[in-house]
mmCIF file of C-alpha atoms in Angstrom:
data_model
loop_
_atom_site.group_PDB
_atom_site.id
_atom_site.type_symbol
_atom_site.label_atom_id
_atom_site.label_comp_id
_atom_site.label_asym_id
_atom_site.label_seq_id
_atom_site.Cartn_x
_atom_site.Cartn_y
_atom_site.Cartn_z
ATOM 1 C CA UNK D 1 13.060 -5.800 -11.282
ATOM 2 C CA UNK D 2 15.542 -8.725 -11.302
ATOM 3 C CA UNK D 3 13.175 -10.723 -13.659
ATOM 4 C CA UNK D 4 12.732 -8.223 -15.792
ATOM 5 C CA UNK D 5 15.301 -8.454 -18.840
ATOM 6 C CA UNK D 6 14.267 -11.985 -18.603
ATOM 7 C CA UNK D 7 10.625 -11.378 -18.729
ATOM 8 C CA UNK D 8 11.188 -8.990 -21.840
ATOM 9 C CA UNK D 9 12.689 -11.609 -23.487
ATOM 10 C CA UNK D 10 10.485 -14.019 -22.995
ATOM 11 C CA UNK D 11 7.238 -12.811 -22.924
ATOM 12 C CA UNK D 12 6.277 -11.550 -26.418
ATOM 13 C CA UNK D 13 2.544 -9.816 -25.356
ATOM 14 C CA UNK D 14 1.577 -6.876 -23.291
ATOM 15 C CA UNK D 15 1.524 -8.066 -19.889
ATOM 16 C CA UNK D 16 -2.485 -7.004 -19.512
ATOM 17 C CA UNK D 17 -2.818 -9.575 -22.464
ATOM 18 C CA UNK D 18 -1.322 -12.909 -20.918
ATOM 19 C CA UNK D 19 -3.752 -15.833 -20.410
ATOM 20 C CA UNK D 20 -2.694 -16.941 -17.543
ATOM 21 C CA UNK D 21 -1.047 -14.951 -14.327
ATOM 22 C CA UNK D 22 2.851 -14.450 -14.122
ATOM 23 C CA UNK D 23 4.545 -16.529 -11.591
ATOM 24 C CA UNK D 24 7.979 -15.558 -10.592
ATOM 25 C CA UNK D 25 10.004 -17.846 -7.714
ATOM 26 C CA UNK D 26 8.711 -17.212 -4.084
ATOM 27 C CA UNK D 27 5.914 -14.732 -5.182
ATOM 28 C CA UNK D 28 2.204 -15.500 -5.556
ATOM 29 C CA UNK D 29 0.522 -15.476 -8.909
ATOM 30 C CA UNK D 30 0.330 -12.003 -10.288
ATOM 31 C CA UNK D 31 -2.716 -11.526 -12.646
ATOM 32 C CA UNK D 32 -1.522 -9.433 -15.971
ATOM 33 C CA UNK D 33 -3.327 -6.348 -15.516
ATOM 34 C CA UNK D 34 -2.109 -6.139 -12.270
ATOM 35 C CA UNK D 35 1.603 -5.711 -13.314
ATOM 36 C CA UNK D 36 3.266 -2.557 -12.513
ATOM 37 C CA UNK D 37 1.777 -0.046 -14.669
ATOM 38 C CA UNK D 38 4.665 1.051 -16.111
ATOM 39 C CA UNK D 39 5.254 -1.773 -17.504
ATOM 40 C CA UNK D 40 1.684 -2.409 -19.365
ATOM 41 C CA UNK D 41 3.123 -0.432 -22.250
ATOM 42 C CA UNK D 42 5.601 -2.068 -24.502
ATOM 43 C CA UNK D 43 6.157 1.110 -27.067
ATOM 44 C CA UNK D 44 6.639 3.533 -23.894
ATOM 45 C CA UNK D 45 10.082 4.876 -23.417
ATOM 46 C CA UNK D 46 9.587 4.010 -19.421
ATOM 47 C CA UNK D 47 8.898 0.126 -20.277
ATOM 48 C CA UNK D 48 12.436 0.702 -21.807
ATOM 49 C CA UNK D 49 14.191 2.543 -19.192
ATOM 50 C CA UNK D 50 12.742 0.037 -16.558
ATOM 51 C CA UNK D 51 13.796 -2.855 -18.737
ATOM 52 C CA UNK D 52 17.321 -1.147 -18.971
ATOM 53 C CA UNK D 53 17.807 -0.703 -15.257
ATOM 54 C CA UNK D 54 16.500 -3.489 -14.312
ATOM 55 C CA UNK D 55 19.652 -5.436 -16.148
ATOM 56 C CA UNK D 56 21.826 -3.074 -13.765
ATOM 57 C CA UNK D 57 20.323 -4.466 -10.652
ATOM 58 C CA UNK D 58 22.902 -7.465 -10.813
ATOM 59 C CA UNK D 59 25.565 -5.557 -10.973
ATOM 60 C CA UNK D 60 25.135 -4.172 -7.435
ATOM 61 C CA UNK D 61 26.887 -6.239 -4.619
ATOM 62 C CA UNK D 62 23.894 -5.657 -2.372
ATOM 63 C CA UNK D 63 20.110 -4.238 -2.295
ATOM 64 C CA UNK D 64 18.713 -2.840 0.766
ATOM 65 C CA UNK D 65 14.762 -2.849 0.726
ATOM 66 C CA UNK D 66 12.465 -1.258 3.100
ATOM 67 C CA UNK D 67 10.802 -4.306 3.728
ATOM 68 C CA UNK D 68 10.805 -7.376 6.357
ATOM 69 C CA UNK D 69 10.240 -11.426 6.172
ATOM 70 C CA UNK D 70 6.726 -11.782 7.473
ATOM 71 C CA UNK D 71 4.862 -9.577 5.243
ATOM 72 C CA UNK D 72 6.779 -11.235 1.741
ATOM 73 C CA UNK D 73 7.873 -14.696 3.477
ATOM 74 C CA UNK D 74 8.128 -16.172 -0.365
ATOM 75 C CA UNK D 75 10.729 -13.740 -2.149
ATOM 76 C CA UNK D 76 12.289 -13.030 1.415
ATOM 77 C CA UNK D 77 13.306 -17.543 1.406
ATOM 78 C CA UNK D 78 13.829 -17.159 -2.364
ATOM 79 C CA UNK D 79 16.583 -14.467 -2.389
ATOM 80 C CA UNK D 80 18.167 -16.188 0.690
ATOM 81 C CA UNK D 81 19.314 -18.853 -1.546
ATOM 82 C CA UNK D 82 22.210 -19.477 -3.503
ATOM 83 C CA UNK D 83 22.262 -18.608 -7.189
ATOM 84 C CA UNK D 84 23.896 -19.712 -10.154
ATOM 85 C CA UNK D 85 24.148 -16.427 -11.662
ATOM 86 C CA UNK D 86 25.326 -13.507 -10.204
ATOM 87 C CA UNK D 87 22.350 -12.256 -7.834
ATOM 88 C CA UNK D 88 22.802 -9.183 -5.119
ATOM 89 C CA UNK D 89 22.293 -9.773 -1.530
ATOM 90 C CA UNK D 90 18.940 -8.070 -0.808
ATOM 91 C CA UNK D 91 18.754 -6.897 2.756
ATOM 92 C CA UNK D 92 15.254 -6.382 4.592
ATOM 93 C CA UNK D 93 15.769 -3.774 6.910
ATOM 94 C CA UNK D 94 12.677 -2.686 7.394
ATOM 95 C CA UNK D 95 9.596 -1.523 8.268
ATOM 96 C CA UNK D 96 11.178 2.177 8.171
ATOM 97 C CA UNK D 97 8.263 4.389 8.470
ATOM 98 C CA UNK D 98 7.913 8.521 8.895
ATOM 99 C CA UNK D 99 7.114 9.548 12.520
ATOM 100 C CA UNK D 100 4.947 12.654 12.073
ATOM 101 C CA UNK D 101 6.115 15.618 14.661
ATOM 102 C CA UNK D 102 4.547 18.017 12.998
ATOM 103 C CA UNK D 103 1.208 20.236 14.676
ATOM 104 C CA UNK D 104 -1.353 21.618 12.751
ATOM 105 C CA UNK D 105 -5.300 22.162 13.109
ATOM 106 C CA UNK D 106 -6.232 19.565 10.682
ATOM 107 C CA UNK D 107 -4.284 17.644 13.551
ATOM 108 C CA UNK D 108 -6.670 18.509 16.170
ATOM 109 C CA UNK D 109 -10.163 18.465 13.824
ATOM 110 C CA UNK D 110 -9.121 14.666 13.077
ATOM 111 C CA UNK D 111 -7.555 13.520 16.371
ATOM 112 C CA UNK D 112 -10.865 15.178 18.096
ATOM 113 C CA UNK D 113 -12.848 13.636 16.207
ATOM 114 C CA UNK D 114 -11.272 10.438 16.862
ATOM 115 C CA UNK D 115 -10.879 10.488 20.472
ATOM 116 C CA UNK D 116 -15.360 10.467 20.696
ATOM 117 C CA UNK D 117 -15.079 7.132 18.925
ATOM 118 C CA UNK D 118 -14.948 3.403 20.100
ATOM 119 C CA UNK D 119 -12.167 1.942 19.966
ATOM 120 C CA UNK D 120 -10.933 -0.233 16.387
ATOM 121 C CA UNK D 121 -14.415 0.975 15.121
ATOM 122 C CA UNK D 122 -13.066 3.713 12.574
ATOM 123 C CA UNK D 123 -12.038 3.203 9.019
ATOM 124 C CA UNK D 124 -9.612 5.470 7.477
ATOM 125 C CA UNK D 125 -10.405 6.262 3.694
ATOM 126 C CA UNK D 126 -7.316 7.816 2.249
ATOM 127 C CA UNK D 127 -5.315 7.904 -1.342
ATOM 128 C CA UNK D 128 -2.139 8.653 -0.597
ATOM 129 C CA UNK D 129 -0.864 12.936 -1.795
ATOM 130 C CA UNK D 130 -1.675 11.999 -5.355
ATOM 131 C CA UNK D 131 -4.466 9.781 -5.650
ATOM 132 C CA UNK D 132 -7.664 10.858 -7.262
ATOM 133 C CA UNK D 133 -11.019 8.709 -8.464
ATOM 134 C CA UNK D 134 -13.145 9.112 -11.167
ATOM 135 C CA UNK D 135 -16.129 11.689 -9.922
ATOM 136 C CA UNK D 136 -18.842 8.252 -10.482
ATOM 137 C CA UNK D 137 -16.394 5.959 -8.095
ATOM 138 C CA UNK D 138 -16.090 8.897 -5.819
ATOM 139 C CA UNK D 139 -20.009 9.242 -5.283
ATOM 140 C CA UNK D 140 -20.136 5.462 -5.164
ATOM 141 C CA UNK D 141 -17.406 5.122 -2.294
ATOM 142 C CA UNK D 142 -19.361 7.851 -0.438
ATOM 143 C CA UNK D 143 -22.750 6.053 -0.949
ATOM 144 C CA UNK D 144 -20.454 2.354 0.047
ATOM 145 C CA UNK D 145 -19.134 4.161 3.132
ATOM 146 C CA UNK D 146 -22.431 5.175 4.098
ATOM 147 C CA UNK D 147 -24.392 1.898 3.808
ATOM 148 C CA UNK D 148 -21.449 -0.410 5.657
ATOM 149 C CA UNK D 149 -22.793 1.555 9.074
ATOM 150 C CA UNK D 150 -19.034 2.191 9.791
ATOM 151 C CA UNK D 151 -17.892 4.816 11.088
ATOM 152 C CA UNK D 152 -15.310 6.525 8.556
ATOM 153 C CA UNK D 153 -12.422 8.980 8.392
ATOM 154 C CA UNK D 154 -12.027 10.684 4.543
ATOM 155 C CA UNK D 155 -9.394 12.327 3.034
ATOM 156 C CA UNK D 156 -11.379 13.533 0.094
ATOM 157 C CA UNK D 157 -9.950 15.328 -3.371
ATOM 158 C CA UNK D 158 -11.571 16.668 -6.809
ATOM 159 C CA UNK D 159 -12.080 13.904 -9.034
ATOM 160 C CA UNK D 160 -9.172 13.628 -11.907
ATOM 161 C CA UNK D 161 -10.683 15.585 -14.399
ATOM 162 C CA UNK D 162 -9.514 12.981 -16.973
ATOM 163 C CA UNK D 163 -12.275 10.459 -15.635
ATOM 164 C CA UNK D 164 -10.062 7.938 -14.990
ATOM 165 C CA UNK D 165 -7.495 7.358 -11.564
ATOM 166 C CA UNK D 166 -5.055 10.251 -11.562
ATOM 167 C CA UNK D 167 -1.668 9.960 -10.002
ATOM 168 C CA UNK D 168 -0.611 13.245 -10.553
ATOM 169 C CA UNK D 169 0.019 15.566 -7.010
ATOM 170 C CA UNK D 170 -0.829 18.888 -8.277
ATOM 171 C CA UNK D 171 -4.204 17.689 -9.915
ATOM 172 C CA UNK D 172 -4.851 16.341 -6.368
ATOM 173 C CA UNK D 173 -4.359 19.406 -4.812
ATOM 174 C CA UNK D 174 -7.084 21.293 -7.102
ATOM 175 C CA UNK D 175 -8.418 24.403 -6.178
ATOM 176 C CA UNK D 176 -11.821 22.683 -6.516
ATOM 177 C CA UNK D 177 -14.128 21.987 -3.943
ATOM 178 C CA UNK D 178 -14.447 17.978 -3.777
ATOM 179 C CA UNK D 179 -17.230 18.151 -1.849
ATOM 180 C CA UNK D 180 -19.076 19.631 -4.502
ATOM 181 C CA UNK D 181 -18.466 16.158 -6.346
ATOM 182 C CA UNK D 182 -20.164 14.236 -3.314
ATOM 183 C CA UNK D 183 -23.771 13.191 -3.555
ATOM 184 C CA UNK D 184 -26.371 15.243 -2.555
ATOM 185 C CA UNK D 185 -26.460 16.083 1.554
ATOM 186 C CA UNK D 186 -23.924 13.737 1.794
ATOM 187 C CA UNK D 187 -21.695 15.318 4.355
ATOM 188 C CA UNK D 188 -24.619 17.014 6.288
ATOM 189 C CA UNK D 189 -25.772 13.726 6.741
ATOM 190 C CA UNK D 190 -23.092 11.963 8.082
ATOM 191 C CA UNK D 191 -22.164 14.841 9.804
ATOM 192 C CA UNK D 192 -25.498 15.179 11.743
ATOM 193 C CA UNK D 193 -24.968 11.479 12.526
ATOM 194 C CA UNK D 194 -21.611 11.766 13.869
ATOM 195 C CA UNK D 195 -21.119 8.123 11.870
ATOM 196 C CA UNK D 196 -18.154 10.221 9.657
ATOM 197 C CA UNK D 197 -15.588 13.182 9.472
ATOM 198 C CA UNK D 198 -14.675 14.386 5.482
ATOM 199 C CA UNK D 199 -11.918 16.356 5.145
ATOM 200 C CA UNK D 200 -10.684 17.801 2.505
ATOM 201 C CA UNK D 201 -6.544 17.152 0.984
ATOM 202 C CA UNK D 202 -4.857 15.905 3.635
ATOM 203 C CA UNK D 203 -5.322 14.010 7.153
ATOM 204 C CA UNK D 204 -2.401 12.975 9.597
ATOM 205 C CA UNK D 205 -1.722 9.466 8.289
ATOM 206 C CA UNK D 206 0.593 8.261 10.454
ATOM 207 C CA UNK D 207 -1.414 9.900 13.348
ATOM 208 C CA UNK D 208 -4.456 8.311 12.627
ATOM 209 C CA UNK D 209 -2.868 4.825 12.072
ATOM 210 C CA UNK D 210 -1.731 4.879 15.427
ATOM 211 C CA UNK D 211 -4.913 6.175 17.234
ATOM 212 C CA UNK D 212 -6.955 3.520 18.915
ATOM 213 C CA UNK D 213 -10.169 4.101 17.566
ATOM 214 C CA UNK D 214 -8.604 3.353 13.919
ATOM 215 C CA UNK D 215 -9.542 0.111 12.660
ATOM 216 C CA UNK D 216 -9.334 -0.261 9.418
ATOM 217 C CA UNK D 217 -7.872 1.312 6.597
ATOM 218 C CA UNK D 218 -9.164 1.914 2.762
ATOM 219 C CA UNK D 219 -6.204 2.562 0.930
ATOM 220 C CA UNK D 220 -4.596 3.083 -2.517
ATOM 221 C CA UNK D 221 -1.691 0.117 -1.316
ATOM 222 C CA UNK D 222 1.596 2.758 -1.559
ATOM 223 C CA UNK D 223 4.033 1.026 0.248
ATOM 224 C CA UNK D 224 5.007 3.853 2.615
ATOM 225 C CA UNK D 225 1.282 3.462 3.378
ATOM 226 C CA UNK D 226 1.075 -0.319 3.877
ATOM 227 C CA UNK D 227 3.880 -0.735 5.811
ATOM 228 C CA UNK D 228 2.359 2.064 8.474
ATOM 229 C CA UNK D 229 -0.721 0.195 8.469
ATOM 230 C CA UNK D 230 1.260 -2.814 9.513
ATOM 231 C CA UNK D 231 3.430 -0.764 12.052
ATOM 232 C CA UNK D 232 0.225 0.428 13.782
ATOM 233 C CA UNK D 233 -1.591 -3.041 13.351
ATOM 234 C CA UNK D 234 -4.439 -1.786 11.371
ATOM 235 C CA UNK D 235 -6.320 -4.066 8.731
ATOM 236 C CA UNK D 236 -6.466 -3.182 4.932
ATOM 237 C CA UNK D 237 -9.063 -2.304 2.355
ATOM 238 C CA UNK D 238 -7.107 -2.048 -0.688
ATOM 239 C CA UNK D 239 -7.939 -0.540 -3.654
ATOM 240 C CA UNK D 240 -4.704 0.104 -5.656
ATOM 241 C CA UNK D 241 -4.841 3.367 -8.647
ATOM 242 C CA UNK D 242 -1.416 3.208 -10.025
ATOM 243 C CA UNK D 243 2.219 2.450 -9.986
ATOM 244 C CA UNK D 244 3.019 -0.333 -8.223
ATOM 245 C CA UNK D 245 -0.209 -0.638 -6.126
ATOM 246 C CA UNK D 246 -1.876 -3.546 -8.062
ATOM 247 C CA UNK D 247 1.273 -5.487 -7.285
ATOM 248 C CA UNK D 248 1.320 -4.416 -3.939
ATOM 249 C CA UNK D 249 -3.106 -5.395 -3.444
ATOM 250 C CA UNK D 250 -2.483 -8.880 -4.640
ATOM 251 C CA UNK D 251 0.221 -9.782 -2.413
ATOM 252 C CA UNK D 252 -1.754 -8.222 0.797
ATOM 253 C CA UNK D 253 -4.955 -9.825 -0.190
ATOM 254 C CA UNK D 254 -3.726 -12.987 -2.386
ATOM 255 C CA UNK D 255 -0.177 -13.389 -0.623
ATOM 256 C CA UNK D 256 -0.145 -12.762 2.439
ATOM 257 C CA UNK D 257 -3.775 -12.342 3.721
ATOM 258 C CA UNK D 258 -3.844 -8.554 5.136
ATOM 259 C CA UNK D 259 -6.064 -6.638 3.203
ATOM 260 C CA UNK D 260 -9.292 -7.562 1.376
ATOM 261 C CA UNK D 261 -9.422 -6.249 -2.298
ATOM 262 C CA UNK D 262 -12.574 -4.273 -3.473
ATOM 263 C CA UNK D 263 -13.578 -6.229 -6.851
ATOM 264 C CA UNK D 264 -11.927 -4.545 -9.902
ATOM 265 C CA UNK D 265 -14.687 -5.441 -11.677
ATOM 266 C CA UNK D 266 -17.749 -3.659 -9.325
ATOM 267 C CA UNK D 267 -16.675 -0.892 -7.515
ATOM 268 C CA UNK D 268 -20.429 -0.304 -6.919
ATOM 269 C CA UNK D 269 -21.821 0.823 -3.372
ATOM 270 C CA UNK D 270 -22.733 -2.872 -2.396
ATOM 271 C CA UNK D 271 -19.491 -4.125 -3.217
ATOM 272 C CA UNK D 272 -17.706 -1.507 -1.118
ATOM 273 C CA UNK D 273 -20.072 -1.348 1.880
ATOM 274 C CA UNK D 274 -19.809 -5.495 2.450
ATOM 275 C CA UNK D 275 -15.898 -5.187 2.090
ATOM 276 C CA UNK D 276 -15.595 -2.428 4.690
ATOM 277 C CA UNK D 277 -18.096 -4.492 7.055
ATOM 278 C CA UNK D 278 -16.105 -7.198 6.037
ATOM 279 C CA UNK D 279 -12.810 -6.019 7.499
ATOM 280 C CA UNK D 280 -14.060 -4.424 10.208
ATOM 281 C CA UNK D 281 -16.428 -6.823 11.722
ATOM 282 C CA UNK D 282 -16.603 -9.924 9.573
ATOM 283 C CA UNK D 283 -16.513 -13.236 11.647
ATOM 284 C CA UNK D 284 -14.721 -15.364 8.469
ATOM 285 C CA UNK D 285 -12.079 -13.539 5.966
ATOM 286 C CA UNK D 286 -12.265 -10.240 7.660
ATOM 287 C CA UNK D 287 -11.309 -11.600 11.050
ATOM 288 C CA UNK D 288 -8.264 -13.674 9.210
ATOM 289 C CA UNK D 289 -7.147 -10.342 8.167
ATOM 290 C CA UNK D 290 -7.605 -9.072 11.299
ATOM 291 C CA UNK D 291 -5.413 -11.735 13.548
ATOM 292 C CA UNK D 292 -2.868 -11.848 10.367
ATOM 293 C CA UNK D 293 -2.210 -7.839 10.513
ATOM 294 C CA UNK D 294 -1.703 -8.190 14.721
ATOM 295 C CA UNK D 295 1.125 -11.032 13.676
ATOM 296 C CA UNK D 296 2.524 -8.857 10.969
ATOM 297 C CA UNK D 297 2.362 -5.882 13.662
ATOM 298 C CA UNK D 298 4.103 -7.927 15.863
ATOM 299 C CA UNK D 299 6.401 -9.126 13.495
ATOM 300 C CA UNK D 300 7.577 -5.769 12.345
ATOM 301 C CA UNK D 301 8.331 -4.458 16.121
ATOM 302 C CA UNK D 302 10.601 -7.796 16.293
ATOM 303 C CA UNK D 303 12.462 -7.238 14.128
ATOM 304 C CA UNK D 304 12.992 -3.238 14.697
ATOM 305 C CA UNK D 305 14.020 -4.186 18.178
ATOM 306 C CA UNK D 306 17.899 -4.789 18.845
ATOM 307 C CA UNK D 307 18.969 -7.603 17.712
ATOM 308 C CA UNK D 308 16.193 -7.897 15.440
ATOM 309 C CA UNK D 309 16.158 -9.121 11.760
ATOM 310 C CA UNK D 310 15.952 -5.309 10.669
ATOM 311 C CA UNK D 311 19.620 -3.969 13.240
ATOM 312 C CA UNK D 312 21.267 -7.581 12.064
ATOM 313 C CA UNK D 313 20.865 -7.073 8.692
ATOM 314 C CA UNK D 314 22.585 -3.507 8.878
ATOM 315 C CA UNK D 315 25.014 -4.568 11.141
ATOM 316 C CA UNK D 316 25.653 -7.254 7.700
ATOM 317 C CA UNK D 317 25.795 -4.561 5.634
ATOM 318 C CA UNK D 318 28.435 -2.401 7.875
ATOM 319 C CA UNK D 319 30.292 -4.723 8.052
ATOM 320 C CA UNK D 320 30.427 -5.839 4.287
ATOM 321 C CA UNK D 321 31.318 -1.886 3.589
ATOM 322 C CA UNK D 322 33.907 -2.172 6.674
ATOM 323 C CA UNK D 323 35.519 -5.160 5.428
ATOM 324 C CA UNK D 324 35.874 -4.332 1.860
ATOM 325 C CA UNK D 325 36.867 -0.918 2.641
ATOM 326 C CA UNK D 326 39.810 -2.167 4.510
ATOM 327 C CA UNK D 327 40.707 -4.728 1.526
ATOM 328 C CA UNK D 328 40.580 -1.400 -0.853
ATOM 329 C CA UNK D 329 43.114 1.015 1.542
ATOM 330 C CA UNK D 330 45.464 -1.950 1.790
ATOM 331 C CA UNK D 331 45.439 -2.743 -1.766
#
């Protein structure tokens, strides 16, 4: 968002049009399609409104992100630095995730369910409360799922009736059956096998994260969702829908080197059953993600801890507000 005006003015082509990927200081090379999608739309009213408050940005004395040095090392040394113009101070002070209290008996189906399996030998399939597929990627996940021989954990929802990725909340939460949109004795079959659960809506996310017979996760790349997937230590499948989740795939998969992306181009069954073996057993890029989400884990705890990089840059930021509040009652 600080680039932004800048990259208005400068770049004179949709952003899904450049010929080459954008590279902004301390970030990893960001293909154009995989831009934020509000911003793949030059005539939309939001590519304006972003574009307008992204100019405001510098005129904030500080910026406090839910976000920590190990999983964006590049942007974290960047904005450290000392600018010419007039930059904010951006604070990390995360990873701030949702601990959920909350009991209910899709609680106990999953968790159950759970507890009969080995340990790190589950992969959670989820799309965040608003994600839906196109019905043919839907049956092709299922089929993908089924082939890798991993066991799996699906949060499943009615296709977007558009036929295209849906980020809309109450489409997500249709009235329709999305089983019916699953291949034929799908679910009686992995059922009978015991190799998967399929549940329908909603799952306990941060539950399941931190159960030990979670080992990987499929996901849609949210941040709230990434950054419990680091908390809990569990390796990434990403396949982004919308928003910000391109942005968010390439630097876990290009950047950084937690997640393994499902090719844009083929989302067939192949494709998705060798990336979910991949991740969870693979002895070459899927075990690199594998050791590089335990360091991020790690990571993350550090600096939650006091005295960590997460307290110390609060304590900055209290006393910044302290300090100039002091300045203001005197003056």
């Amino acid at each position: 968002m600080l680039h932004l005006p800048e990259l208005d003015a400068s770049v004179s082509c949709e952003f899904r049009d450049l010929p080459e990927p954008l590279r902004l200081p301390g970030c990893v090379p960001i293909p154009g399609p995989d831009i934020l999608m509000p911003l793949q739309d030059k005539a939309n009213p939001c590519y304006r409104w972003m574009v307008h408050h992204g100019g405001k940005y510098r005129d904030a004395d500080a910026i406090l992100v839910n976000s920590f040095d190990a999983v964006e090392p590049g942007p974290a040394k960047i904005l450290r630095q000392p600018a010419a113009d007039h930059r904010p101070v951006v604070y990390p002070i995360g990873p701030l995730i949702h601990a959920d209290g909350r009991k209910d008996e899709k609680d106990a189906l999953c968790l159950e369910w759970l507890d009969r399996q080995p340990a790190r030998s589950v992969m959670f399939v989820s799309f965040g409360s608003g994600g839906a597929l196109p019905t043919e990627e839907m049956r092709e996940l299922a089929l993908g799922l089924e082939l890798s021989g991993q066991r799996f954990l699906w949060v499943v929802r009615s296709p977007s009736d558009e036929g295209a990725v849906n980020d809309n909340y109450y489409d997500a939460e249709s009235k329709k059956d999305p089983f019916a949109y699953l291949p034929e004795g799908f679910v009686d079959r992995v059922t009978a096998t015991g190799v998967g659960l399929v549940v329908p809506s909603w799952a306990p996310q941060t539950k399941v994260l931190a159960h030990a017979a979670t080992g990987g996760f499929l996901t849609h790349c949210g941040w709230n969702s990434v950054l419990e997937s680091l908390v809990y230590g569990v390796p990434m499948v990403a396949w982004p829908l919308f928003a910000e989740q391109r942005q968010n795939a390439v630097m876990l998969s290009d950047g950084v080197g937690a997640a393994l992306r499902v090719p844009e181009s083929s989302k067939g069954r192949e494709e998705i059953a060798a990336t979910v073996r991949e991740v969870m057993q693979g002895e070459g890029k899927g075990a690199a993600v594998r050791a590089k989400v335990a360091e991020l884990q790690k990571a993350a705890a550090e600096g939650l801890r006091d005295g960590g990089a997460a307290a110390t840059a609060l304590a900055e930021v209290v006393e910044g507000w302290t300090t100039t509040g002091g300045q203001e009652e005197e003056d």
